[in-house]
Structures are given as C-alpha cells and as structure tokens.
Amino acid sequence: MKSTREIFKTNPSLLDEPEVVQLLDYCEQLQDEIVEFKFQKTNNKELAMLDMLKEVVKGCTAIDKEQTEHERFGYDAPNYQETISNLKRYILKRCQDEKIYL
C-alpha cells in the first residue's frame, strides 16, 4: 500500500486541504477495521504478532526514507522522540487488545 507521501508526491499542498485530511483519516480507520476483522476471524496471536512486526518494520522504513529525504532535499528532520513514543504506544495497545503479555 502506498503512503500518503507517495500519493501526494507531485502535489504535497493538497495534504493541507480539509477534504483530503478527512479522506486520509477515513482510510486509516478502514485499514484498522480490516486488520481487526482479520484477527477476529482467525483469533490467532501469532498473526497479531506478525502483523505488529510488519507495521513496526514499515514504520522504520518510512522514518529511514524521511531521513534520506531530509539529507538529500533539506526537508524537516523526522521527530524521532515522537516516533518512538508512538511506536511504543502502538505496540502496548496492540498487545493489550490481543492479550499478548510481553
């Protein structure tokens, strides 16, 4: 799946439009519902862990790409502290939802 940065690469100013923000929020909600449905259907903790790990790797790849773009084009540097906090919150929430005890 493409990220919002990839979709709006040619016209990033569209990301400021309220309709686009609303659409992106809606898409994110749908993605969450699809993931939740998939796990309700299988009720398999191993799949939950695999999905969580895939999301972590995807997030790390996105941050790495942002860093590369920052160095190459002078974009704003990624906020690593916020990213780490969001990642930790995501992992703990998913573990709580899936009753996975670390």
mmCIF file of N, CA, C and O in Angstrom:
data_model
loop_
_atom_site.group_PDB
_atom_site.id
_atom_site.type_symbol
_atom_site.label_atom_id
_atom_site.label_comp_id
_atom_site.label_asym_id
_atom_site.label_seq_id
_atom_site.Cartn_x
_atom_site.Cartn_y
_atom_site.Cartn_z
ATOM 1 N N MET A 1 0.837 -1.179 0.000
ATOM 2 C CA MET A 1 0.000 0.000 0.000
ATOM 3 C C MET A 1 0.882 1.243 0.000
ATOM 4 O O MET A 1 1.902 1.294 0.672
ATOM 5 N N LYS A 2 0.472 2.229 -0.764
ATOM 6 C CA LYS A 2 1.252 3.461 -0.853
ATOM 7 C C LYS A 2 1.006 4.344 0.363
ATOM 8 O O LYS A 2 -0.090 4.397 0.902
ATOM 9 N N SER A 3 2.037 5.072 0.753
ATOM 10 C CA SER A 3 1.890 6.028 1.843
ATOM 11 C C SER A 3 1.343 7.336 1.280
ATOM 12 O O SER A 3 1.354 7.572 0.073
ATOM 13 N N THR A 4 0.873 8.200 2.170
ATOM 14 C CA THR A 4 0.334 9.488 1.729
ATOM 15 C C THR A 4 1.410 10.333 1.065
ATOM 16 O O THR A 4 1.130 11.058 0.117
ATOM 17 N N ARG A 5 2.630 10.199 1.547
ATOM 18 C CA ARG A 5 3.736 10.953 0.949
ATOM 19 C C ARG A 5 3.941 10.550 -0.505
ATOM 20 O O ARG A 5 4.196 11.381 -1.365
ATOM 21 N N GLU A 6 3.811 9.246 -0.798
ATOM 22 C CA GLU A 6 3.960 8.769 -2.172
ATOM 23 C C GLU A 6 2.795 9.220 -3.045
ATOM 24 O O GLU A 6 2.988 9.604 -4.192
ATOM 25 N N ILE A 7 1.580 9.159 -2.505
ATOM 26 C CA ILE A 7 0.394 9.517 -3.281
ATOM 27 C C ILE A 7 0.417 10.991 -3.660
ATOM 28 O O ILE A 7 0.089 11.362 -4.784
ATOM 29 N N PHE A 8 0.803 11.841 -2.734
ATOM 30 C CA PHE A 8 0.774 13.283 -2.967
ATOM 31 C C PHE A 8 2.163 13.859 -3.257
ATOM 32 O O PHE A 8 2.397 15.047 -3.071
ATOM 33 N N LYS A 9 3.064 13.017 -3.738
ATOM 34 C CA LYS A 9 4.442 13.450 -4.001
ATOM 35 C C LYS A 9 4.489 14.583 -5.023
ATOM 36 O O LYS A 9 5.260 15.522 -4.887
ATOM 37 N N THR A 10 3.621 14.507 -6.044
ATOM 38 C CA THR A 10 3.665 15.517 -7.093
ATOM 39 C C THR A 10 2.972 16.817 -6.690
ATOM 40 O O THR A 10 3.234 17.858 -7.281
ATOM 41 N N ASN A 11 2.085 16.747 -5.681
ATOM 42 C CA ASN A 11 1.375 17.954 -5.262
ATOM 43 C C ASN A 11 1.140 17.906 -3.746
ATOM 44 O O ASN A 11 0.007 17.721 -3.290
ATOM 45 N N PRO A 12 2.184 18.114 -2.932
ATOM 46 C CA PRO A 12 2.046 17.988 -1.477
ATOM 47 C C PRO A 12 1.138 19.046 -0.848
ATOM 48 O O PRO A 12 0.652 18.854 0.255
ATOM 49 N N SER A 13 0.868 20.117 -1.549
ATOM 50 C CA SER A 13 -0.013 21.151 -0.979
ATOM 51 C C SER A 13 -1.438 20.646 -0.799
ATOM 52 O O SER A 13 -2.203 21.203 -0.012
ATOM 53 N N LEU A 14 -1.804 19.588 -1.505
ATOM 54 C CA LEU A 14 -3.147 19.022 -1.353
ATOM 55 C C LEU A 14 -3.357 18.427 0.033
ATOM 56 O O LEU A 14 -4.499 18.308 0.496
ATOM 57 N N LEU A 15 -2.272 18.060 0.709
ATOM 58 C CA LEU A 15 -2.390 17.488 2.049
ATOM 59 C C LEU A 15 -2.973 18.478 3.048
ATOM 60 O O LEU A 15 -3.457 18.080 4.105
ATOM 61 N N ASP A 16 -2.948 19.778 2.720
ATOM 62 C CA ASP A 16 -3.487 20.797 3.612
ATOM 63 C C ASP A 16 -4.981 20.996 3.421
ATOM 64 O O ASP A 16 -5.624 21.669 4.230
ATOM 65 N N GLU A 17 -5.547 20.427 2.362
ATOM 66 C CA GLU A 17 -6.981 20.582 2.089
ATOM 67 C C GLU A 17 -7.795 19.776 3.108
ATOM 68 O O GLU A 17 -7.482 18.616 3.375
ATOM 69 N N PRO A 18 -8.856 20.382 3.669
ATOM 70 C CA PRO A 18 -9.657 19.681 4.688
ATOM 71 C C PRO A 18 -10.283 18.381 4.169
ATOM 72 O O PRO A 18 -10.372 17.393 4.905
ATOM 73 N N GLU A 19 -10.699 18.375 2.919
ATOM 74 C CA GLU A 19 -11.312 17.169 2.359
ATOM 75 C C GLU A 19 -10.301 16.036 2.270
ATOM 76 O O GLU A 19 -10.625 14.875 2.524
ATOM 77 N N VAL A 20 -9.067 16.354 1.915
ATOM 78 C CA VAL A 20 -8.024 15.343 1.803
ATOM 79 C C VAL A 20 -7.682 14.811 3.193
ATOM 80 O O VAL A 20 -7.533 13.596 3.379
ATOM 81 N N VAL A 21 -7.588 15.685 4.171
ATOM 82 C CA VAL A 21 -7.312 15.255 5.548
ATOM 83 C C VAL A 21 -8.419 14.322 6.029
ATOM 84 O O VAL A 21 -8.157 13.270 6.622
ATOM 85 N N GLN A 22 -9.652 14.700 5.743
ATOM 86 C CA GLN A 22 -10.791 13.874 6.138
ATOM 87 C C GLN A 22 -10.746 12.508 5.444
ATOM 88 O O GLN A 22 -10.970 11.471 6.064
ATOM 89 N N LEU A 23 -10.423 12.497 4.167
ATOM 90 C CA LEU A 23 -10.326 11.250 3.413
ATOM 91 C C LEU A 23 -9.218 10.361 3.958
ATOM 92 O O LEU A 23 -9.398 9.143 4.117
ATOM 93 N N LEU A 24 -8.068 10.938 4.274
ATOM 94 C CA LEU A 24 -6.958 10.167 4.818
ATOM 95 C C LEU A 24 -7.306 9.568 6.179
ATOM 96 O O LEU A 24 -6.959 8.416 6.469
ATOM 97 N N ASP A 25 -8.010 10.332 7.016
ATOM 98 C CA ASP A 25 -8.446 9.810 8.314
ATOM 99 C C ASP A 25 -9.404 8.643 8.129
ATOM 100 O O ASP A 25 -9.315 7.626 8.817
ATOM 101 N N TYR A 26 -10.310 8.784 7.174
ATOM 102 C CA TYR A 26 -11.268 7.722 6.891
ATOM 103 C C TYR A 26 -10.559 6.456 6.404
ATOM 104 O O TYR A 26 -10.874 5.352 6.834
ATOM 105 N N CYS A 27 -9.586 6.618 5.530
ATOM 106 C CA CYS A 27 -8.821 5.471 5.022
ATOM 107 C C CYS A 27 -8.083 4.772 6.152
ATOM 108 O O CYS A 27 -8.024 3.537 6.202
ATOM 109 N N GLU A 28 -7.527 5.540 7.077
ATOM 110 C CA GLU A 28 -6.809 4.958 8.206
ATOM 111 C C GLU A 28 -7.760 4.156 9.094
ATOM 112 O O GLU A 28 -7.424 3.065 9.559
ATOM 113 N N GLN A 29 -8.969 4.677 9.317
ATOM 114 C CA GLN A 29 -9.962 3.954 10.101
ATOM 115 C C GLN A 29 -10.341 2.642 9.419
ATOM 116 O O GLN A 29 -10.466 1.601 10.068
ATOM 117 N N LEU A 30 -10.502 2.684 8.094
ATOM 118 C CA LEU A 30 -10.850 1.473 7.357
ATOM 119 C C LEU A 30 -9.739 0.436 7.446
ATOM 120 O O LEU A 30 -10.004 -0.768 7.594
ATOM 121 N N GLN A 31 -8.496 0.885 7.361
ATOM 122 C CA GLN A 31 -7.363 -0.045 7.486
ATOM 123 C C GLN A 31 -7.371 -0.718 8.850
ATOM 124 O O GLN A 31 -7.159 -1.926 8.963
ATOM 125 N N ASP A 32 -7.637 0.068 9.900
ATOM 126 C CA ASP A 32 -7.693 -0.506 11.246
ATOM 127 C C ASP A 32 -8.816 -1.530 11.365
ATOM 128 O O ASP A 32 -8.648 -2.578 11.972
ATOM 129 N N GLU A 33 -9.979 -1.211 10.763
ATOM 130 C CA GLU A 33 -11.112 -2.134 10.817
ATOM 131 C C GLU A 33 -10.798 -3.430 10.065
ATOM 132 O O GLU A 33 -11.179 -4.512 10.523
ATOM 133 N N ILE A 34 -10.118 -3.334 8.959
ATOM 134 C CA ILE A 34 -9.752 -4.531 8.188
ATOM 135 C C ILE A 34 -8.821 -5.413 9.011
ATOM 136 O O ILE A 34 -8.998 -6.630 9.078
ATOM 137 N N VAL A 35 -7.827 -4.795 9.644
ATOM 138 C CA VAL A 35 -6.890 -5.561 10.469
ATOM 139 C C VAL A 35 -7.632 -6.221 11.624
ATOM 140 O O VAL A 35 -7.437 -7.409 11.909
ATOM 141 N N GLU A 36 -8.506 -5.477 12.298
ATOM 142 C CA GLU A 36 -9.247 -6.035 13.425
ATOM 143 C C GLU A 36 -10.148 -7.182 12.970
ATOM 144 O O GLU A 36 -10.237 -8.210 13.627
ATOM 145 N N PHE A 37 -10.795 -7.030 11.833
ATOM 146 C CA PHE A 37 -11.656 -8.087 11.306
ATOM 147 C C PHE A 37 -10.849 -9.349 11.013
ATOM 148 O O PHE A 37 -11.280 -10.453 11.321
ATOM 149 N N LYS A 38 -9.675 -9.145 10.434
ATOM 150 C CA LYS A 38 -8.822 -10.283 10.107
ATOM 151 C C LYS A 38 -8.465 -11.072 11.368
ATOM 152 O O LYS A 38 -8.494 -12.298 11.378
ATOM 153 N N PHE A 39 -8.171 -10.373 12.465
ATOM 154 C CA PHE A 39 -7.787 -11.059 13.685
ATOM 155 C C PHE A 39 -8.982 -11.631 14.430
ATOM 156 O O PHE A 39 -8.878 -12.659 15.077
ATOM 157 N N GLN A 40 -10.137 -10.992 14.332
ATOM 158 C CA GLN A 40 -11.334 -11.567 14.931
ATOM 159 C C GLN A 40 -11.699 -12.871 14.227
ATOM 160 O O GLN A 40 -12.138 -13.824 14.854
ATOM 161 N N LYS A 41 -11.475 -12.891 12.933
ATOM 162 C CA LYS A 41 -11.804 -14.059 12.136
ATOM 163 C C LYS A 41 -10.893 -15.240 12.493
ATOM 164 O O LYS A 41 -11.349 -16.369 12.612
ATOM 165 N N THR A 42 -9.609 -14.982 12.672
ATOM 166 C CA THR A 42 -8.664 -16.071 12.934
ATOM 167 C C THR A 42 -8.400 -16.277 14.421
ATOM 168 O O THR A 42 -8.106 -17.382 14.837
ATOM 169 N N ASN A 43 -8.458 -15.221 15.206
ATOM 170 C CA ASN A 43 -8.183 -15.262 16.644
ATOM 171 C C ASN A 43 -6.848 -15.962 16.919
ATOM 172 O O ASN A 43 -6.750 -16.835 17.767
ATOM 173 N N ASN A 44 -5.839 -15.562 16.182
ATOM 174 C CA ASN A 44 -4.532 -16.198 16.282
ATOM 175 C C ASN A 44 -3.512 -15.152 16.737
ATOM 176 O O ASN A 44 -3.266 -14.166 16.036
ATOM 177 N N LYS A 45 -2.921 -15.357 17.890
ATOM 178 C CA LYS A 45 -1.968 -14.388 18.429
ATOM 179 C C LYS A 45 -0.694 -14.310 17.599
ATOM 180 O O LYS A 45 -0.050 -13.276 17.534
ATOM 181 N N GLU A 46 -0.332 -15.403 16.959
ATOM 182 C CA GLU A 46 0.854 -15.380 16.118
ATOM 183 C C GLU A 46 0.660 -14.421 14.946
ATOM 184 O O GLU A 46 1.573 -13.657 14.611
ATOM 185 N N LEU A 47 -0.524 -14.429 14.353
ATOM 186 C CA LEU A 47 -0.804 -13.490 13.266
ATOM 187 C C LEU A 47 -0.791 -12.049 13.767
ATOM 188 O O LEU A 47 -0.332 -11.150 13.065
ATOM 189 N N ALA A 48 -1.302 -11.851 14.977
ATOM 190 C CA ALA A 48 -1.290 -10.500 15.559
ATOM 191 C C ALA A 48 0.140 -10.007 15.731
ATOM 192 O O ALA A 48 0.457 -8.860 15.411
ATOM 193 N N MET A 49 1.010 -10.883 16.232
ATOM 194 C CA MET A 49 2.409 -10.504 16.420
ATOM 195 C C MET A 49 3.092 -10.242 15.079
ATOM 196 O O MET A 49 3.846 -9.282 14.939
ATOM 197 N N LEU A 50 2.812 -11.099 14.086
ATOM 198 C CA LEU A 50 3.407 -10.895 12.761
ATOM 199 C C LEU A 50 2.956 -9.570 12.164
ATOM 200 O O LEU A 50 3.760 -8.826 11.600
ATOM 201 N N ASP A 51 1.672 -9.265 12.288
ATOM 202 C CA ASP A 51 1.170 -8.009 11.755
ATOM 203 C C ASP A 51 1.801 -6.826 12.469
ATOM 204 O O ASP A 51 2.186 -5.839 11.838
ATOM 205 N N MET A 52 1.934 -6.941 13.778
ATOM 206 C CA MET A 52 2.541 -5.864 14.544
ATOM 207 C C MET A 52 3.989 -5.645 14.113
ATOM 208 O O MET A 52 4.427 -4.513 13.916
ATOM 209 N N LEU A 53 4.721 -6.735 13.932
ATOM 210 C CA LEU A 53 6.109 -6.617 13.497
ATOM 211 C C LEU A 53 6.210 -6.014 12.099
ATOM 212 O O LEU A 53 7.095 -5.203 11.825
ATOM 213 N N LYS A 54 5.297 -6.393 11.209
ATOM 214 C CA LYS A 54 5.282 -5.807 9.863
ATOM 215 C C LYS A 54 5.042 -4.304 9.937
ATOM 216 O O LYS A 54 5.671 -3.534 9.208
ATOM 217 N N GLU A 55 4.127 -3.876 10.807
ATOM 218 C CA GLU A 55 3.856 -2.445 10.966
ATOM 219 C C GLU A 55 5.074 -1.716 11.518
ATOM 220 O O GLU A 55 5.379 -0.600 11.102
ATOM 221 N N VAL A 56 5.788 -2.334 12.441
ATOM 222 C CA VAL A 56 6.989 -1.719 13.011
ATOM 223 C C VAL A 56 8.052 -1.559 11.929
ATOM 224 O O VAL A 56 8.665 -0.491 11.786
ATOM 225 N N VAL A 57 8.263 -2.617 11.142
ATOM 226 C CA VAL A 57 9.257 -2.551 10.070
ATOM 227 C C VAL A 57 8.847 -1.497 9.046
ATOM 228 O O VAL A 57 9.684 -0.715 8.573
ATOM 229 N N LYS A 58 7.560 -1.447 8.712
ATOM 230 C CA LYS A 58 7.076 -0.453 7.754
ATOM 231 C C LYS A 58 7.304 0.966 8.285
ATOM 232 O O LYS A 58 7.755 1.856 7.555
ATOM 233 N N GLY A 59 7.049 1.163 9.578
ATOM 234 C CA GLY A 59 7.276 2.468 10.188
ATOM 235 C C GLY A 59 8.746 2.847 10.192
ATOM 236 O O GLY A 59 9.110 3.999 9.918
ATOM 237 N N CYS A 60 9.599 1.885 10.499
ATOM 238 C CA CYS A 60 11.045 2.143 10.498
ATOM 239 C C CYS A 60 11.539 2.489 9.097
ATOM 240 O O CYS A 60 12.366 3.388 8.926
ATOM 241 N N THR A 61 11.016 1.801 8.102
ATOM 242 C CA THR A 61 11.383 2.078 6.714
ATOM 243 C C THR A 61 10.943 3.484 6.316
ATOM 244 O O THR A 61 11.691 4.211 5.649
ATOM 245 N N ALA A 62 9.746 3.875 6.744
ATOM 246 C CA ALA A 62 9.251 5.218 6.427
ATOM 247 C C ALA A 62 10.119 6.294 7.075
ATOM 248 O O ALA A 62 10.445 7.304 6.441
ATOM 249 N N ILE A 63 10.519 6.079 8.325
ATOM 250 C CA ILE A 63 11.387 7.042 9.019
ATOM 251 C C ILE A 63 12.746 7.111 8.336
ATOM 252 O O ILE A 63 13.317 8.196 8.150
ATOM 253 N N ASP A 64 13.272 5.967 7.930
ATOM 254 C CA ASP A 64 14.549 5.932 7.222
ATOM 255 C C ASP A 64 14.448 6.712 5.907
ATOM 256 O O ASP A 64 15.349 7.472 5.552
ATOM 257 N N LYS A 65 13.337 6.548 5.221
ATOM 258 C CA LYS A 65 13.136 7.268 3.964
ATOM 259 C C LYS A 65 13.030 8.777 4.220
ATOM 260 O O LYS A 65 13.598 9.580 3.470
ATOM 261 N N GLU A 66 12.321 9.153 5.286
ATOM 262 C CA GLU A 66 12.219 10.573 5.634
ATOM 263 C C GLU A 66 13.592 11.154 5.934
ATOM 264 O O GLU A 66 13.893 12.283 5.538
ATOM 265 N N GLN A 67 14.408 10.404 6.656
ATOM 266 C CA GLN A 67 15.763 10.871 6.977
ATOM 267 C C GLN A 67 16.575 11.070 5.701
ATOM 268 O O GLN A 67 17.289 12.062 5.550
ATOM 269 N N THR A 68 16.452 10.121 4.765
ATOM 270 C CA THR A 68 17.170 10.224 3.498
ATOM 271 C C THR A 68 16.714 11.458 2.726
ATOM 272 O O THR A 68 17.540 12.197 2.179
ATOM 273 N N GLU A 69 15.389 11.678 2.693
ATOM 274 C CA GLU A 69 14.864 12.868 2.007
ATOM 275 C C GLU A 69 15.322 14.143 2.697
ATOM 276 O O GLU A 69 15.610 15.137 2.034
ATOM 277 N N HIS A 70 15.381 14.108 4.025
ATOM 278 C CA HIS A 70 15.847 15.277 4.775
ATOM 279 C C HIS A 70 17.274 15.625 4.375
ATOM 280 O O HIS A 70 17.598 16.786 4.098
ATOM 281 N N GLU A 71 18.111 14.617 4.334
ATOM 282 C CA GLU A 71 19.514 14.853 3.987
ATOM 283 C C GLU A 71 19.664 15.281 2.529
ATOM 284 O O GLU A 71 20.495 16.128 2.211
ATOM 285 N N ARG A 72 18.862 14.708 1.666
ATOM 286 C CA ARG A 72 19.007 14.981 0.239
ATOM 287 C C ARG A 72 18.367 16.305 -0.192
ATOM 288 O O ARG A 72 18.941 17.058 -0.966
ATOM 289 N N PHE A 73 17.148 16.577 0.308
ATOM 290 C CA PHE A 73 16.396 17.743 -0.166
ATOM 291 C C PHE A 73 16.236 18.848 0.860
ATOM 292 O O PHE A 73 15.669 19.891 0.569
ATOM 293 N N GLY A 74 16.683 18.636 2.089
ATOM 294 C CA GLY A 74 16.568 19.670 3.114
ATOM 295 C C GLY A 74 15.192 19.749 3.741
ATOM 296 O O GLY A 74 14.800 20.786 4.251
ATOM 297 N N TYR A 75 14.395 18.651 3.690
ATOM 298 C CA TYR A 75 13.083 18.627 4.355
ATOM 299 C C TYR A 75 13.282 18.685 5.862
ATOM 300 O O TYR A 75 14.391 18.508 6.363
ATOM 301 N N ASP A 76 12.161 18.902 6.581
ATOM 302 C CA ASP A 76 12.225 18.880 8.032
ATOM 303 C C ASP A 76 12.678 17.503 8.503
ATOM 304 O O ASP A 76 12.236 16.484 7.987
ATOM 305 N N ALA A 77 13.533 17.503 9.500
ATOM 306 C CA ALA A 77 14.040 16.241 10.037
ATOM 307 C C ALA A 77 12.921 15.513 10.775
ATOM 308 O O ALA A 77 12.065 16.145 11.392
ATOM 309 N N PRO A 78 12.909 14.188 10.713
ATOM 310 C CA PRO A 78 11.893 13.419 11.442
ATOM 311 C C PRO A 78 12.019 13.643 12.945
ATOM 312 O O PRO A 78 13.115 13.841 13.462
ATOM 313 N N ASN A 79 10.885 13.608 13.632
ATOM 314 C CA ASN A 79 10.874 13.748 15.078
ATOM 315 C C ASN A 79 10.979 12.352 15.677
ATOM 316 O O ASN A 79 9.980 11.673 15.884
ATOM 317 N N TYR A 80 12.191 11.915 15.959
ATOM 318 C CA TYR A 80 12.413 10.551 16.417
ATOM 319 C C TYR A 80 11.786 10.290 17.777
ATOM 320 O O TYR A 80 11.282 9.197 18.024
ATOM 321 N N GLN A 81 11.819 11.257 18.675
ATOM 322 C CA GLN A 81 11.259 11.049 20.011
ATOM 323 C C GLN A 81 9.765 10.772 19.911
ATOM 324 O O GLN A 81 9.259 9.847 20.537
ATOM 325 N N GLU A 82 9.061 11.545 19.121
ATOM 326 C CA GLU A 82 7.629 11.330 18.935
ATOM 327 C C GLU A 82 7.367 9.994 18.245
ATOM 328 O O GLU A 82 6.454 9.255 18.604
ATOM 329 N N THR A 83 8.197 9.657 17.275
ATOM 330 C CA THR A 83 8.049 8.390 16.561
ATOM 331 C C THR A 83 8.220 7.210 17.498
ATOM 332 O O THR A 83 7.441 6.255 17.474
ATOM 333 N N ILE A 84 9.231 7.264 18.348
ATOM 334 C CA ILE A 84 9.477 6.181 19.298
ATOM 335 C C ILE A 84 8.320 6.069 20.285
ATOM 336 O O ILE A 84 7.860 4.965 20.602
ATOM 337 N N SER A 85 7.819 7.200 20.755
ATOM 338 C CA SER A 85 6.686 7.178 21.679
ATOM 339 C C SER A 85 5.448 6.573 21.017
ATOM 340 O O SER A 85 4.737 5.765 21.626
ATOM 341 N N ASN A 86 5.187 6.971 19.772
ATOM 342 C CA ASN A 86 4.035 6.423 19.050
ATOM 343 C C ASN A 86 4.187 4.924 18.826
ATOM 344 O O ASN A 86 3.222 4.167 18.951
ATOM 345 N N LEU A 87 5.392 4.492 18.497
ATOM 346 C CA LEU A 87 5.653 3.075 18.270
ATOM 347 C C LEU A 87 5.432 2.271 19.551
ATOM 348 O O LEU A 87 4.772 1.229 19.538
ATOM 349 N N LYS A 88 5.943 2.767 20.651
ATOM 350 C CA LYS A 88 5.775 2.079 21.927
ATOM 351 C C LYS A 88 4.301 2.008 22.310
ATOM 352 O O LYS A 88 3.811 0.951 22.726
ATOM 353 N N ARG A 89 3.584 3.111 22.135
ATOM 354 C CA ARG A 89 2.153 3.155 22.444
ATOM 355 C C ARG A 89 1.380 2.157 21.567
ATOM 356 O O ARG A 89 0.514 1.432 22.044
ATOM 357 N N TYR A 90 1.742 2.106 20.285
ATOM 358 C CA TYR A 90 1.087 1.189 19.358
ATOM 359 C C TYR A 90 1.309 -0.262 19.779
ATOM 360 O O TYR A 90 0.368 -1.056 19.846
ATOM 361 N N ILE A 91 2.543 -0.616 20.097
ATOM 362 C CA ILE A 91 2.864 -1.993 20.482
ATOM 363 C C ILE A 91 2.128 -2.368 21.770
ATOM 364 O O ILE A 91 1.516 -3.440 21.861
ATOM 365 N N LEU A 92 2.154 -1.503 22.765
ATOM 366 C CA LEU A 92 1.496 -1.817 24.029
ATOM 367 C C LEU A 92 -0.015 -1.935 23.873
ATOM 368 O O LEU A 92 -0.641 -2.833 24.458
ATOM 369 N N LYS A 93 -0.599 -1.073 23.061
ATOM 370 C CA LYS A 93 -2.047 -1.133 22.823
ATOM 371 C C LYS A 93 -2.430 -2.413 22.097
ATOM 372 O O LYS A 93 -3.401 -3.084 22.463
ATOM 373 N N ARG A 94 -1.672 -2.768 21.054
ATOM 374 C CA ARG A 94 -1.974 -4.000 20.318
ATOM 375 C C ARG A 94 -1.807 -5.219 21.209
ATOM 376 O O ARG A 94 -2.601 -6.152 21.160
ATOM 377 N N CYS A 95 -0.777 -5.223 22.040
ATOM 378 C CA CYS A 95 -0.571 -6.352 22.947
ATOM 379 C C CYS A 95 -1.734 -6.460 23.938
ATOM 380 O O CYS A 95 -2.211 -7.562 24.229
ATOM 381 N N GLN A 96 -2.201 -5.328 24.425
ATOM 382 C CA GLN A 96 -3.333 -5.335 25.345
ATOM 383 C C GLN A 96 -4.589 -5.845 24.634
ATOM 384 O O GLN A 96 -5.304 -6.688 25.175
ATOM 385 N N ASP A 97 -4.842 -5.370 23.433
ATOM 386 C CA ASP A 97 -6.028 -5.785 22.676
ATOM 387 C C ASP A 97 -6.005 -7.267 22.352
ATOM 388 O O ASP A 97 -7.038 -7.940 22.372
ATOM 389 N N GLU A 98 -4.825 -7.786 22.032
ATOM 390 C CA GLU A 98 -4.686 -9.179 21.618
ATOM 391 C C GLU A 98 -4.364 -10.111 22.791
ATOM 392 O O GLU A 98 -4.167 -11.299 22.600
ATOM 393 N N LYS A 99 -4.308 -9.523 24.006
ATOM 394 C CA LYS A 99 -3.969 -10.279 25.218
ATOM 395 C C LYS A 99 -2.631 -11.024 25.055
ATOM 396 O O LYS A 99 -2.507 -12.209 25.330
ATOM 397 N N ILE A 100 -1.664 -10.266 24.587
ATOM 398 C CA ILE A 100 -0.299 -10.770 24.439
ATOM 399 C C ILE A 100 0.524 -10.128 25.557
ATOM 400 O O ILE A 100 0.571 -8.908 25.666
ATOM 401 N N TYR A 101 1.140 -10.938 26.371
ATOM 402 C CA TYR A 101 1.876 -10.425 27.518
ATOM 403 C C TYR A 101 3.369 -10.508 27.243
ATOM 404 O O TYR A 101 3.911 -11.571 26.999
ATOM 405 N N LEU A 102 4.005 -9.357 27.250
ATOM 406 C CA LEU A 102 5.445 -9.297 26.985
ATOM 407 C C LEU A 102 6.233 -9.334 28.278
ATOM 408 O O LEU A 102 5.857 -8.877 29.266
#
